[in-house]
Amino acid sequence: MEEKEGIILKLVHGEGPSRITLDSNRQIASCGLDSISVVFHNGGLEEDNYQFDVESIVGVAGDVTSILDIACYNQGEEYMVAVATDDHTVLSYSYCSGNVNDDPFAESQFKAILVRFTSQINTIDVSSDSSRLAAGASDFLVKMVDLTDTSKISTMEGHDAPVLCVRFDPLVKYLASSSCDGTVKIWSTESKVIVHSVDVFPKVNDIIFASTLCRLSWQPGQGQVIAVPVGNGVRLLKRESWNCIQTINEQDGRNEKFDHVTCWSPCGMMFAVGSSDGHISIYGGWPQPSLISRHSVGSHVVSSLCWDPKTKDSSHPLLFSSSSGHIGALPHHWIYPQQEKEGGKGSIAGTNNTAPANTGKAPVAEPDDPLFDDSLLLEGIPPDSIFNDEEDAQELANCRPAPSHSPPPLPPPVTTRTINQINDKRIHDDDNEVAPPTKRRNVVLSDTEEERLDPLSPVISSTLDTGVLPAPPLPLVSSPLPPPPLPLEHYHEIFQPSATPSHLTNRFMVYNMVGVVRYHDDGSSPMVEIEFHDSSVHHPLSIPNHYGWTMGALSSKALVLAVEKTDEEPSQFQCTVFSSWDQNKDWSQQLPKGESIEVIALGDSWVAVATDKNYIRLFSLGGTQREVISIPGGQVVSLAGKGDQLIIIYQESTKSSLTAWVLDIGQRRELYPPHHLPLTPQAKLEWIGFSECGIPISYDTKGIVRMLSSQYGLSWLPIVTVAP
């Protein structure tokens, strides 16, 4: 096996974003969410046997369970590493940069707590002269520490959302920071004030909703340019003027794959871009950069990139880490394909070569050393196969960037269901298996469900009940006809409780005791905004409404957004858990083809989805479908949830009255059997829900509020009259 022919990919950390960097001695350091240690590797940068040998480990003490970011620096003769931990502190340790395999823990020593935050720390960076450390966190703050006197800490306020990345410029005159508020801000390192602010991507209020991690990178040397990944490409901002001098479109037809990380080469003539679909793209030929190559390094998000400062001498000059806990390195000939073809390693500074992208994964092989059975070798495209002839090379040179990616079109607004739509049902015998979730979770669903035949047809209902086809009809005088369809006014409209009409461009999707979910459409970028009555539950959120969400449910534990099916897109919903034990806070689920969500409800540990197939699909907050309940003989009108209680309101197909059914989802039992829900004459149900004590409450269009009571069997007691 020739390791120089492929990417080295080694699983070092557990599931979750990992980080990789180099110290001044060119020793590789990595960390991950599963670990309380910084692992230092001797990568064999100048050799072909590149194996990430573990040489030393810095163990982090205290109540720390994971490390979020690292930065290496020097203090005199000491090698130092700064560690951002999950207890909202940045710690410093000294270590030995060299081979200490006999006792890898022996040389590490805790030095100091550098800075504290009130929320999760997302990023840290140390200046090129090792004089300052900067850190950014989810409490919207950036803090700068003087490493020569760690008691001097500056707090810099200006962002309106969690901070994603901080980076010092090479001259240590400026500090750049990116945030979920959609801006990149340039700070003066002396005065600690904002010099310039530029909007680069849509604003959100939490990292899990950001279209990019926006990990910035300054051009080495004088820091004349800063590369900013903006989700659908990279913007290059010029120093001092801070104008965008070029935008590089990185999508090239890939669907919803966002660029997260940038990193300049030591020569300043190339930069690499890491994306959410596991691709690394190399651009060269500054000041007119063009794509040199693109490589797949797996299916996970590229979470960090790092160039070896001695690029010419390195067999694998570009290091990377991923959200799966892998670290790896790209071989020299994949980064410099033209130079390899001409017969040698070297920089392409000042050239403008264009080579085809290597977009596919190559066969996987195991390294020969049995100590590294979990390493992966991804074979590359041989350099000689890059250009077949001069015509191919010229064709590639004439390529233009693909048009920028735009979010999927919004589905049309929900319209009131009519009597014809209700009766226009058909019998389906297609597979009812639910598609796997589209984000970060494997949702296990039942594959034994069968479509229920619609009871609206008396003939079909009779066949289902008896198993015998009905006899031919008798003369009209001897047998009455089936009852005619009910007039339209007797059918109750399907509605989401506490929501205003869906045709409005600015409306409430939810208004309850936990908070408010608003939909706002200004004609250019529809947004869903969430505010909590108690700010200790969660800070406000702002989510781009790319999928056209029309329904919402909110509790103190989670948020659910859903959309009906359209002619082009299936019906789907997304659940965001506010306090998850792991990093997977949100997941989504598509319904089977032809099935559409009508109403949603949310409890403490479950999500209920009512569909037009008369199903109630119950999911756990973790994303697993628990049960599918068929509504007996009618369509769902509304749902409401609180704690473990779920109330289902449905209308039987041959009746104008409504039926209420109350379940205990936690215990999987029936609290109140199906029973008639009383309404004022000529009134319709306007709202259904629970009191603060968990008592079912209804409200009709005549202004009558009723409470469910177990007195007299089951009865709904009028408790107040409100002006309708």
XYZ file of C-alpha atoms in Angstrom:
724
model
C 0.000 0.000 0.000
C 1.272 3.444 -0.951
C -0.217 5.930 1.471
C 0.693 8.882 -0.722
C -1.932 7.657 -3.219
C -4.892 8.450 -0.940
C -6.423 10.338 1.955
C -5.584 9.125 5.434
C -8.717 9.115 7.585
C -8.551 7.906 11.191
C -11.279 7.700 13.823
C -9.815 9.345 16.920
C -12.796 10.858 18.719
C -16.450 9.932 19.170
C -19.478 11.297 17.338
C -19.551 15.095 17.345
C -17.483 17.973 15.929
C -13.736 17.571 16.410
C -10.935 20.110 15.982
C -7.412 19.794 14.617
C -4.468 22.199 14.657
C -0.642 22.305 14.609
C 1.705 23.724 17.221
C 4.920 25.595 16.464
C 6.792 22.276 16.441
C 4.447 20.957 13.696
C 2.916 18.467 16.108
C -0.741 17.722 15.461
C -3.280 18.391 18.225
C -6.909 17.238 18.132
C -9.931 17.242 20.438
C -13.535 16.055 20.347
C -16.840 16.215 22.199
C -16.412 12.709 23.596
C -13.079 13.400 25.234
C -11.653 15.303 28.184
C -8.184 15.174 26.636
C -6.232 16.942 23.941
C -4.425 14.308 21.903
C -1.104 15.121 20.268
C 0.014 13.084 17.267
C 3.258 12.631 15.398
C 1.844 12.598 11.910
C 5.017 11.860 9.997
C 4.543 15.044 8.003
C 7.664 14.513 5.914
C 7.231 10.771 5.450
C 4.917 8.459 3.606
C 3.999 6.441 6.749
C 1.473 9.011 7.932
C -0.344 7.294 10.815
C -1.309 9.880 13.499
C 0.682 8.115 16.229
C -0.427 9.275 19.691
C 2.598 10.784 21.404
C 1.216 12.801 24.292
C -2.087 13.569 25.959
C -3.220 16.581 27.953
C -5.939 15.435 30.358
C -8.425 18.101 31.475
C -9.430 17.885 35.141
C -12.597 18.970 36.950
C -16.204 18.532 35.887
C -15.419 18.767 32.185
C -17.087 16.179 29.938
C -16.062 17.465 26.500
C -13.690 19.883 24.777
C -15.178 22.280 22.226
C -12.092 24.006 20.743
C -8.325 24.222 21.160
C -5.488 26.614 20.274
C -1.737 26.067 20.628
C 0.786 28.801 21.458
C 4.144 29.387 23.141
C 5.145 31.183 26.318
C 8.897 31.475 26.256
C 10.244 27.952 25.966
C 6.989 26.339 27.065
C 4.478 24.779 24.705
C 0.944 25.750 25.736
C -2.553 24.691 24.716
C -5.760 26.612 25.451
C -8.856 24.459 25.875
C -12.502 25.569 25.616
C -14.551 23.249 27.831
C -18.241 22.517 28.251
C -18.292 24.124 31.722
C -17.984 27.549 30.012
C -14.310 28.109 30.821
C -11.083 28.384 28.822
C -8.173 26.589 30.520
C -4.449 26.636 29.733
C -2.039 23.700 30.001
C 1.648 23.265 29.316
C 2.854 20.129 27.554
C 5.913 18.551 25.988
C 5.955 18.761 22.202
C 7.859 15.633 21.343
C 7.989 11.883 21.729
C 6.946 10.891 25.255
C 5.359 7.533 24.510
C 6.644 6.004 27.742
C 4.232 8.181 29.741
C 2.082 10.408 27.518
C 0.503 12.184 30.519
C 3.744 12.945 32.341
C 4.610 16.322 30.863
C 1.203 18.092 30.882
C 0.483 20.584 33.641
C -2.512 22.811 34.384
C -1.621 26.515 34.354
C -4.652 28.763 34.693
C -8.306 29.506 34.060
C -8.041 32.141 31.345
C -11.663 33.301 31.002
C -15.236 32.336 31.916
C -18.555 32.709 30.090
C -22.194 32.220 31.060
C -22.962 30.000 28.057
C -21.323 27.490 25.712
C -17.983 28.566 24.258
C -17.995 28.033 20.499
C -14.579 29.290 19.393
C -11.136 30.371 20.626
C -8.041 31.727 18.867
C -4.545 32.858 19.854
C -2.714 35.694 18.072
C 0.346 34.972 15.953
C 2.654 36.536 18.568
C 1.042 34.512 21.410
C 0.193 37.738 23.247
C -3.612 37.541 23.179
C -6.393 34.965 23.298
C -9.915 35.633 22.037
C -13.033 33.542 22.682
C -16.683 33.757 21.589
C -19.718 32.126 23.148
C -23.468 31.634 22.856
C -24.098 34.506 25.294
C -23.321 36.861 22.353
C -20.023 38.024 23.898
C -16.435 38.117 22.653
C -13.715 38.239 25.308
C -10.006 38.956 24.846
C -7.333 37.885 27.360
C -3.813 39.299 27.637
C -1.681 36.139 27.869
C 1.222 38.083 29.401
C -1.086 39.105 32.258
C -4.171 36.882 32.363
C -5.897 39.186 34.844
C -6.474 41.657 31.987
C -9.684 40.554 30.284
C -11.693 42.705 27.867
C -15.383 42.022 27.164
C -16.550 43.105 23.706
C -20.287 43.508 23.135
C -21.912 44.031 19.750
C -23.295 40.754 18.432
C -27.006 39.984 18.743
C -26.743 36.189 18.572
C -24.277 33.397 19.476
C -20.718 33.942 18.256
C -19.530 31.365 15.721
C -15.846 32.149 15.175
C -13.085 34.562 16.218
C -9.787 35.021 14.332
C -6.837 37.401 14.838
C -5.293 38.949 11.760
C -1.567 38.126 11.239
C -0.510 41.640 12.316
C -2.657 41.404 15.497
C -4.209 44.783 14.660
C -7.714 43.421 14.135
C -9.902 40.625 15.427
C -12.648 39.264 13.161
C -15.725 37.592 14.604
C -18.736 35.931 12.959
C -22.099 35.376 14.571
C -25.546 33.844 14.064
C -26.808 37.417 13.722
C -25.516 37.174 10.132
C -22.637 39.612 10.528
C -18.862 39.579 10.485
C -17.469 42.270 12.763
C -13.944 43.659 12.712
C -12.637 44.764 16.122
C -9.587 46.839 17.004
C -7.379 44.797 19.319
C -6.194 47.971 21.042
C -9.404 49.950 21.574
C -11.694 46.854 21.645
C -14.314 48.678 19.545
C -16.013 47.651 16.298
C -14.197 49.058 13.276
C -16.565 47.635 10.682
C -19.546 45.300 10.420
C -20.784 43.550 7.285
C -23.905 41.399 6.756
C -22.966 38.103 5.125
C -25.795 35.562 5.639
C -29.395 35.386 6.951
C -29.839 36.048 10.645
C -30.760 33.204 13.003
C -30.700 33.019 16.792
C -29.112 29.646 17.439
C -26.174 27.729 16.010
C -28.315 24.711 15.114
C -30.245 26.860 12.619
C -27.225 28.605 11.060
C -26.597 27.896 7.375
C -22.831 28.012 8.024
C -20.394 27.719 10.919
C -18.627 30.692 9.261
C -15.103 29.765 10.412
C -13.050 32.648 9.068
C -9.482 32.670 7.768
C -7.061 35.590 7.209
C -4.587 35.520 4.340
C -1.081 34.945 5.778
C 1.535 37.695 5.738
C -0.118 41.101 5.885
C -3.670 39.777 6.222
C -4.807 41.622 3.120
C -7.889 39.425 2.640
C -10.226 37.543 4.940
C -12.166 34.527 3.618
C -15.750 34.259 4.905
C -17.817 31.089 4.246
C -21.424 32.214 3.823
C -23.208 28.902 3.254
C -23.534 28.949 -0.524
C -19.964 30.053 -1.197
C -17.071 32.122 0.096
C -16.727 35.904 0.186
C -13.305 37.525 0.121
C -13.183 40.826 2.040
C -10.321 43.281 1.511
C -8.491 44.682 4.516
C -9.217 48.272 5.639
C -12.036 48.893 3.143
C -13.745 45.594 4.114
C -15.425 45.493 0.724
C -16.211 42.167 -0.932
C -13.687 41.883 -3.762
C -14.859 38.463 -4.947
C -17.540 35.873 -4.209
C -16.704 32.268 -5.004
C -19.739 30.101 -5.634
C -19.073 26.763 -3.988
C -22.379 24.987 -4.660
C -21.833 23.659 -8.182
C -25.262 22.030 -8.222
C -25.047 20.424 -4.797
C -28.379 20.636 -2.987
C -28.342 22.337 0.428
C -24.707 21.537 1.163
C -23.248 24.454 3.043
C -19.681 25.683 3.284
C -18.499 25.967 6.864
C -14.725 26.279 7.087
C -11.976 28.142 5.214
C -8.199 27.999 5.625
C -5.416 29.761 3.669
C -2.215 27.983 2.687
C 1.031 29.275 4.267
C 2.075 30.883 0.956
C -1.165 32.873 0.812
C -1.848 31.846 -2.784
C -4.312 29.018 -2.085
C -7.172 28.359 0.287
C -9.296 25.343 1.177
C -13.042 25.241 1.817
C -14.764 22.532 3.886
C -18.485 21.838 3.466
C -21.347 20.109 5.274
C -21.407 17.185 2.807
C -17.832 16.077 3.484
C -16.132 17.826 0.535
C -12.920 19.844 0.623
C -12.319 22.236 -2.283
C -8.913 23.707 -3.104
C -8.634 27.104 -4.824
C -5.380 28.542 -6.168
C -3.941 31.174 -8.463
C -4.360 34.243 -6.229
C -5.327 37.045 -6.906
C -7.690 35.366 -9.413
C -8.470 32.117 -7.584
C -9.995 29.218 -9.436
C -10.920 25.682 -8.455
C -7.971 23.285 -8.505
C -9.633 20.199 -7.104
C -12.462 18.972 -4.907
C -12.328 15.823 -2.811
C -14.810 13.799 -0.778
C -13.512 12.878 2.663
C -16.675 11.256 4.006
C -20.333 12.073 4.544
C -19.959 14.284 7.612
C -19.441 18.000 8.141
C -15.841 19.178 7.743
C -15.428 20.936 11.106
C -11.855 22.296 10.860
C -8.940 22.650 8.426
C -5.235 23.238 9.000
C -2.291 23.599 6.584
C 1.189 22.353 7.419
C 3.467 25.432 7.436
C 6.164 23.464 5.577
C 3.907 22.608 2.678
C 6.656 21.717 0.196
C 8.195 19.128 2.533
C 4.946 17.511 3.633
C 3.524 14.350 2.096
C 0.056 15.360 3.362
C 0.019 19.152 3.678
C -3.699 19.731 4.452
C -5.174 18.374 7.683
C -8.887 18.227 8.498
C -11.372 16.974 11.076
C -15.046 16.072 10.785
C -18.246 15.953 12.820
C -17.916 12.167 13.011
C -14.770 12.361 15.157
C -12.367 11.553 12.312
C -9.143 13.399 11.613
C -7.292 13.081 8.355
C -4.919 14.533 5.788
C -5.008 15.153 2.038
C -1.992 13.910 0.058
C 0.304 16.336 -1.717
C -0.566 15.225 -5.251
C -4.299 15.771 -4.640
C -3.687 19.393 -3.716
C -1.095 20.053 -6.446
C -2.234 17.812 -9.310
C -0.538 19.832 -12.046
C 2.831 19.847 -10.275
C 2.610 16.099 -9.646
C 1.934 15.557 -13.332
C 5.016 17.588 -14.169
C 7.037 15.452 -11.772
C 7.485 17.067 -8.380
C 6.038 18.662 -5.276
C 5.815 22.399 -4.925
C 3.699 25.445 -4.466
C 1.598 26.832 -7.271
C 1.907 30.383 -6.032
C 1.125 32.867 -8.749
C -0.377 30.314 -11.130
C -3.967 29.878 -12.154
C -4.296 26.167 -12.795
C -7.668 24.523 -13.110
C -8.093 20.804 -12.569
C -11.159 18.617 -12.397
C -12.804 17.991 -9.062
C -12.491 14.564 -7.508
C -16.052 14.231 -6.305
C -16.413 10.534 -5.622
C -15.251 8.371 -2.764
C -12.586 5.912 -3.729
C -12.225 2.348 -2.450
C -11.436 1.953 1.226
C -8.364 0.018 2.338
C -6.789 -0.760 5.704
C -3.274 0.474 6.586
C -0.708 -2.282 6.973
C 0.054 -1.470 10.622
C -2.330 -3.580 12.785
C -2.350 -0.860 15.440
C -4.515 1.269 13.172
C -7.244 -1.089 11.973
C -9.802 1.728 12.225
C -7.943 3.924 9.736
C -9.381 4.395 6.262
C -7.508 4.911 3.027
C -9.438 6.668 0.312
C -7.724 6.141 -3.023
C -7.347 9.194 -5.238
C -7.484 9.772 -8.949
C -4.033 9.222 -10.462
C -2.521 12.502 -11.623
C -1.966 11.191 -15.159
C -5.702 10.725 -15.582
C -6.615 14.332 -14.857
C -6.329 15.566 -18.447
C -6.730 13.221 -21.376
C -5.797 15.826 -23.954
C -5.469 19.546 -24.491
C -9.140 19.897 -25.477
C -10.265 18.562 -22.083
C -7.946 20.951 -20.301
C -9.225 23.899 -22.322
C -12.846 22.892 -21.678
C -12.221 22.800 -17.939
C -10.440 26.132 -18.043
C -13.499 27.719 -19.658
C -15.864 26.478 -16.960
C -17.877 29.052 -15.085
C -19.219 28.771 -11.508
C -22.643 27.248 -11.148
C -25.495 29.589 -10.230
C -25.857 30.221 -6.533
C -28.126 27.952 -4.566
C -31.518 29.267 -3.599
C -33.848 27.779 -0.981
C -36.674 25.527 -2.148
C -39.873 27.351 -3.115
C -42.478 27.817 -0.438
C -45.579 25.626 -0.701
C -48.929 27.363 -1.262
C -50.848 28.418 1.853
C -53.303 26.030 3.479
C -56.888 26.373 2.271
C -60.096 25.375 3.995
C -61.058 21.774 3.378
C -64.292 21.518 1.424
C -66.925 18.822 1.311
C -65.680 17.656 -2.088
C -62.129 17.308 -0.757
C -63.410 15.287 2.188
C -65.366 12.885 -0.006
C -62.691 12.673 -2.678
C -60.834 9.806 -1.009
C -59.619 6.636 -2.634
C -58.500 3.213 -1.489
C -54.728 2.813 -1.587
C -52.821 -0.399 -1.306
C -49.331 1.139 -1.534
C -46.650 0.552 1.089
C -47.149 2.669 4.193
C -43.543 2.588 5.325
C -42.247 5.967 6.520
C -39.085 7.372 4.927
C -36.023 7.721 7.157
C -35.500 11.149 8.752
C -33.539 13.765 6.829
C -31.406 15.141 9.696
C -29.015 13.561 12.206
C -31.500 10.985 13.584
C -32.483 7.460 12.568
C -36.236 7.271 13.194
C -37.488 3.687 13.527
C -40.986 3.267 12.181
C -43.427 0.399 11.955
C -43.467 -1.372 8.635
C -46.594 -3.416 9.412
C -49.172 -0.668 9.128
C -51.934 -1.097 6.556
C -54.068 1.551 4.920
C -57.554 1.746 6.382
C -60.342 1.860 3.838
C -62.325 5.052 4.006
C -65.647 4.616 5.851
C -67.331 7.383 3.883
C -68.618 4.812 1.397
C -71.417 2.637 2.930
C -70.638 -0.235 0.568
C -66.986 -0.328 1.537
C -67.843 -0.083 5.245
C -70.255 -2.981 4.983
C -67.683 -5.133 3.237
C -65.103 -4.379 5.903
C -67.480 -5.213 8.769
C -68.925 -8.458 7.408
C -66.339 -9.679 4.968
C -69.177 -10.319 2.480
C -70.003 -8.226 -0.518
C -73.495 -6.711 -0.295
C -76.310 -8.144 -2.340
C -77.515 -6.323 -5.448
C -79.723 -3.352 -4.550
C -83.472 -3.921 -4.322
C -85.970 -1.664 -6.075
C -85.979 1.869 -4.815
C -89.361 1.488 -3.099
C -88.083 -1.428 -1.001
C -84.709 -0.044 0.163
C -83.883 3.477 1.360
C -80.981 5.288 -0.245
C -77.886 6.080 1.812
C -78.140 9.450 3.576
C -77.051 12.341 1.373
C -73.782 14.153 2.163
C -74.101 16.706 4.934
C -74.319 20.380 3.935
C -71.020 22.213 3.962
C -71.922 24.312 7.000
C -72.155 21.192 9.151
C -68.543 20.254 8.540
C -66.022 21.685 10.951
C -62.861 23.218 9.591
C -59.571 21.636 10.591
C -57.556 24.064 12.706
C -54.367 24.359 14.726
C -55.179 25.692 18.235
C -53.901 29.187 19.088
C -53.015 29.964 15.454
C -54.308 32.754 13.233
C -55.386 32.063 9.605
C -52.654 30.599 7.434
C -53.232 32.906 4.449
C -51.858 35.915 6.386
C -48.296 36.987 5.643
C -47.781 37.979 9.296
C -49.509 35.686 11.745
C -49.312 33.672 14.950
C -48.471 30.003 14.450
C -48.659 29.367 18.224
C -49.588 31.477 21.235
C -49.644 29.591 24.536
C -48.392 29.701 28.124
C -44.832 28.862 27.057
C -44.313 31.460 24.361
C -45.166 32.801 20.927
C -44.293 31.487 17.456
C -44.744 34.096 14.714
C -44.559 33.790 10.949
C -43.354 36.853 9.085
C -42.969 37.270 5.330
C -41.571 40.550 4.023
C -41.561 39.285 0.432
C -37.887 38.297 0.339
C -36.973 36.090 3.300
C -39.842 34.458 5.257
C -38.927 33.875 8.895
C -40.313 31.991 11.882
C -39.600 33.799 15.156
C -39.968 32.206 18.597
C -40.160 34.151 21.857
C -40.500 32.627 25.331
C -42.446 34.212 28.175
C -39.762 32.882 30.534
C -36.339 33.674 29.112
C -34.752 30.984 31.323
C -36.403 28.311 29.147
C -34.489 29.390 26.038
C -33.330 32.550 24.352
C -35.407 33.835 21.385
C -34.989 32.013 18.074
C -35.266 33.127 14.479
C -35.477 30.440 11.774
C -35.482 30.985 7.980
C -38.713 29.459 6.652
C -37.187 27.719 3.617
C -39.612 24.803 3.828
C -42.765 26.897 4.139
C -43.807 25.746 7.627
C -47.520 26.479 8.208
C -48.165 24.724 11.548
C -46.400 24.984 14.884
C -46.514 23.544 18.398
C -44.460 24.800 21.345
C -43.715 23.461 24.821
C -40.994 24.094 27.386
C -39.186 21.018 26.026
C -39.387 21.369 22.241
C -40.638 23.147 19.131
C -42.363 21.385 16.220
C -42.955 22.948 12.790
C -44.875 21.206 10.004
C -46.089 21.689 6.436
C -48.728 19.965 4.317
C -47.919 18.077 1.136
C -47.784 19.873 -2.218
C -47.734 18.620 -5.778
C -43.932 18.643 -5.695
C -42.981 18.063 -2.051
C -44.124 15.517 0.567
C -45.579 16.574 3.889
C -42.978 16.806 6.652
C -42.282 18.172 10.117
C -39.227 19.214 12.127
C -38.695 18.887 15.888
C -36.171 20.981 17.833
C -35.411 19.833 21.385
C -34.237 22.654 23.652
C -32.271 20.602 26.197
C -30.901 17.449 24.600
C -28.441 15.110 26.333
C -26.380 14.933 23.142
C -25.615 17.273 20.275
C -28.517 16.150 18.080
C -31.101 18.732 19.053
C -33.263 18.644 15.964
C -34.608 16.011 13.597
C -37.169 15.932 10.823
C -39.513 13.385 9.267
C -41.231 13.061 5.910
C -44.594 11.335 5.688
C -45.327 8.616 3.122
C -46.198 9.734 -0.372
C -49.800 10.874 -0.581
C -50.238 11.436 3.168
C -50.440 14.976 4.525
C -50.194 16.496 7.989
C -53.373 18.238 9.169
C -52.687 19.135 12.828
C -49.788 18.711 15.276
C -49.537 18.631 19.077
C -46.675 18.459 21.553
C -46.268 17.017 25.056
C -43.419 16.666 27.522
C -41.963 13.597 25.823
C -43.891 13.081 22.577
C -45.045 14.604 19.299
C -48.500 13.841 17.842
C -49.169 14.261 14.113
C -52.700 13.949 12.691
C -52.883 13.173 8.980
C -55.508 13.129 6.249
C -55.474 9.315 6.384
C -57.237 9.528 9.788
C -54.018 8.529 11.545
C -52.471 9.901 14.720
C -48.723 9.252 14.470
C -46.970 9.407 17.857
C -43.226 10.104 18.050
C -40.872 10.384 20.996
C -38.851 13.582 21.364
C -35.850 11.488 20.381
C -37.356 10.863 16.938
C -38.714 7.309 17.213
C -42.255 6.614 16.070
C -44.034 4.917 18.974
C -47.492 4.100 17.622
C -49.921 4.845 14.821
C -53.539 5.223 15.979
C -56.464 5.058 13.562
C -59.311 7.448 14.320
C -62.570 5.418 14.417
C -64.839 6.490 11.630
C -63.939 10.115 11.031
C -61.454 12.890 10.331
C -59.420 14.780 12.900
C -60.484 18.394 13.443
C -57.898 19.417 16.054
C -55.342 18.204 18.620
C -53.945 19.624 21.859
C -51.324 18.349 24.271
C -50.039 19.093 27.771
C -47.689 16.938 29.819
C -48.698 13.359 29.021
C -52.281 14.244 28.001
C -53.451 14.360 24.404
C -56.983 15.400 23.441
C -58.195 14.414 19.980
C -61.209 16.139 18.423
C -62.666 14.386 15.405
C -65.874 14.331 13.378
C -67.565 11.165 12.275
C -68.278 11.031 8.564
C -72.077 10.916 8.847
C -72.516 13.297 11.777
C -72.174 17.038 12.194
C -71.274 16.726 15.883
C -67.738 16.433 17.234
C -66.224 13.671 19.361
C -63.564 14.197 22.050
C -61.082 11.516 23.084
C -58.499 12.045 25.850
C -55.403 9.804 26.116
C -52.465 9.462 28.505
C -49.551 9.041 26.104
C -46.974 8.391 28.832
C -48.916 5.471 30.289
C -50.426 4.393 26.937
C -53.961 4.412 28.349
C -57.305 6.060 27.834
C -58.223 8.812 30.297
C -61.680 9.569 28.881
C -63.371 7.424 26.213
C -64.716 8.979 23.007
C -67.727 11.129 23.825
C -69.810 13.925 22.343
C -68.274 17.417 22.527
C -71.157 19.857 23.099
C -71.313 23.144 21.208
C -73.742 26.030 21.249
C -76.397 25.708 18.489
C -75.168 27.063 15.154
C -71.644 27.329 16.603
C -68.359 25.707 15.604
C -65.353 24.784 17.674
C -62.914 27.705 17.850
C -60.237 26.444 20.277
C -59.299 23.345 22.244
C -56.620 22.987 24.889
C -55.829 22.559 28.568
C -55.932 24.761 31.628
C -52.792 25.336 33.660
C -53.907 22.453 35.880
C -54.302 20.111 32.903
C -58.111 20.195 32.581
C -59.430 19.989 28.976
C -61.056 23.275 27.899
C -63.089 24.115 24.770
C -64.256 27.409 23.264
C -66.820 27.809 20.470
C -67.680 30.617 18.052
C -70.573 31.774 20.267
C -68.131 32.611 23.066
C -68.922 29.723 25.431
C -65.976 28.273 27.395
C -66.501 24.741 28.717
C -64.502 22.504 31.039
C -64.461 18.703 30.958
C -65.613 17.147 34.209
C -66.020 13.563 35.371
C -69.267 14.525 37.113
C -72.414 12.832 35.824
C -70.367 10.361 33.812
C -68.603 12.756 31.449
C -69.863 16.284 31.018
C -68.593 19.608 29.695
C -69.524 22.363 32.131
C -69.975 25.932 30.836
C -67.753 28.120 33.025
C -67.693 31.509 31.305
C -69.184 33.393 28.374
C -66.820 35.541 26.334
C -67.925 38.088 23.753
C -67.286 36.282 20.434
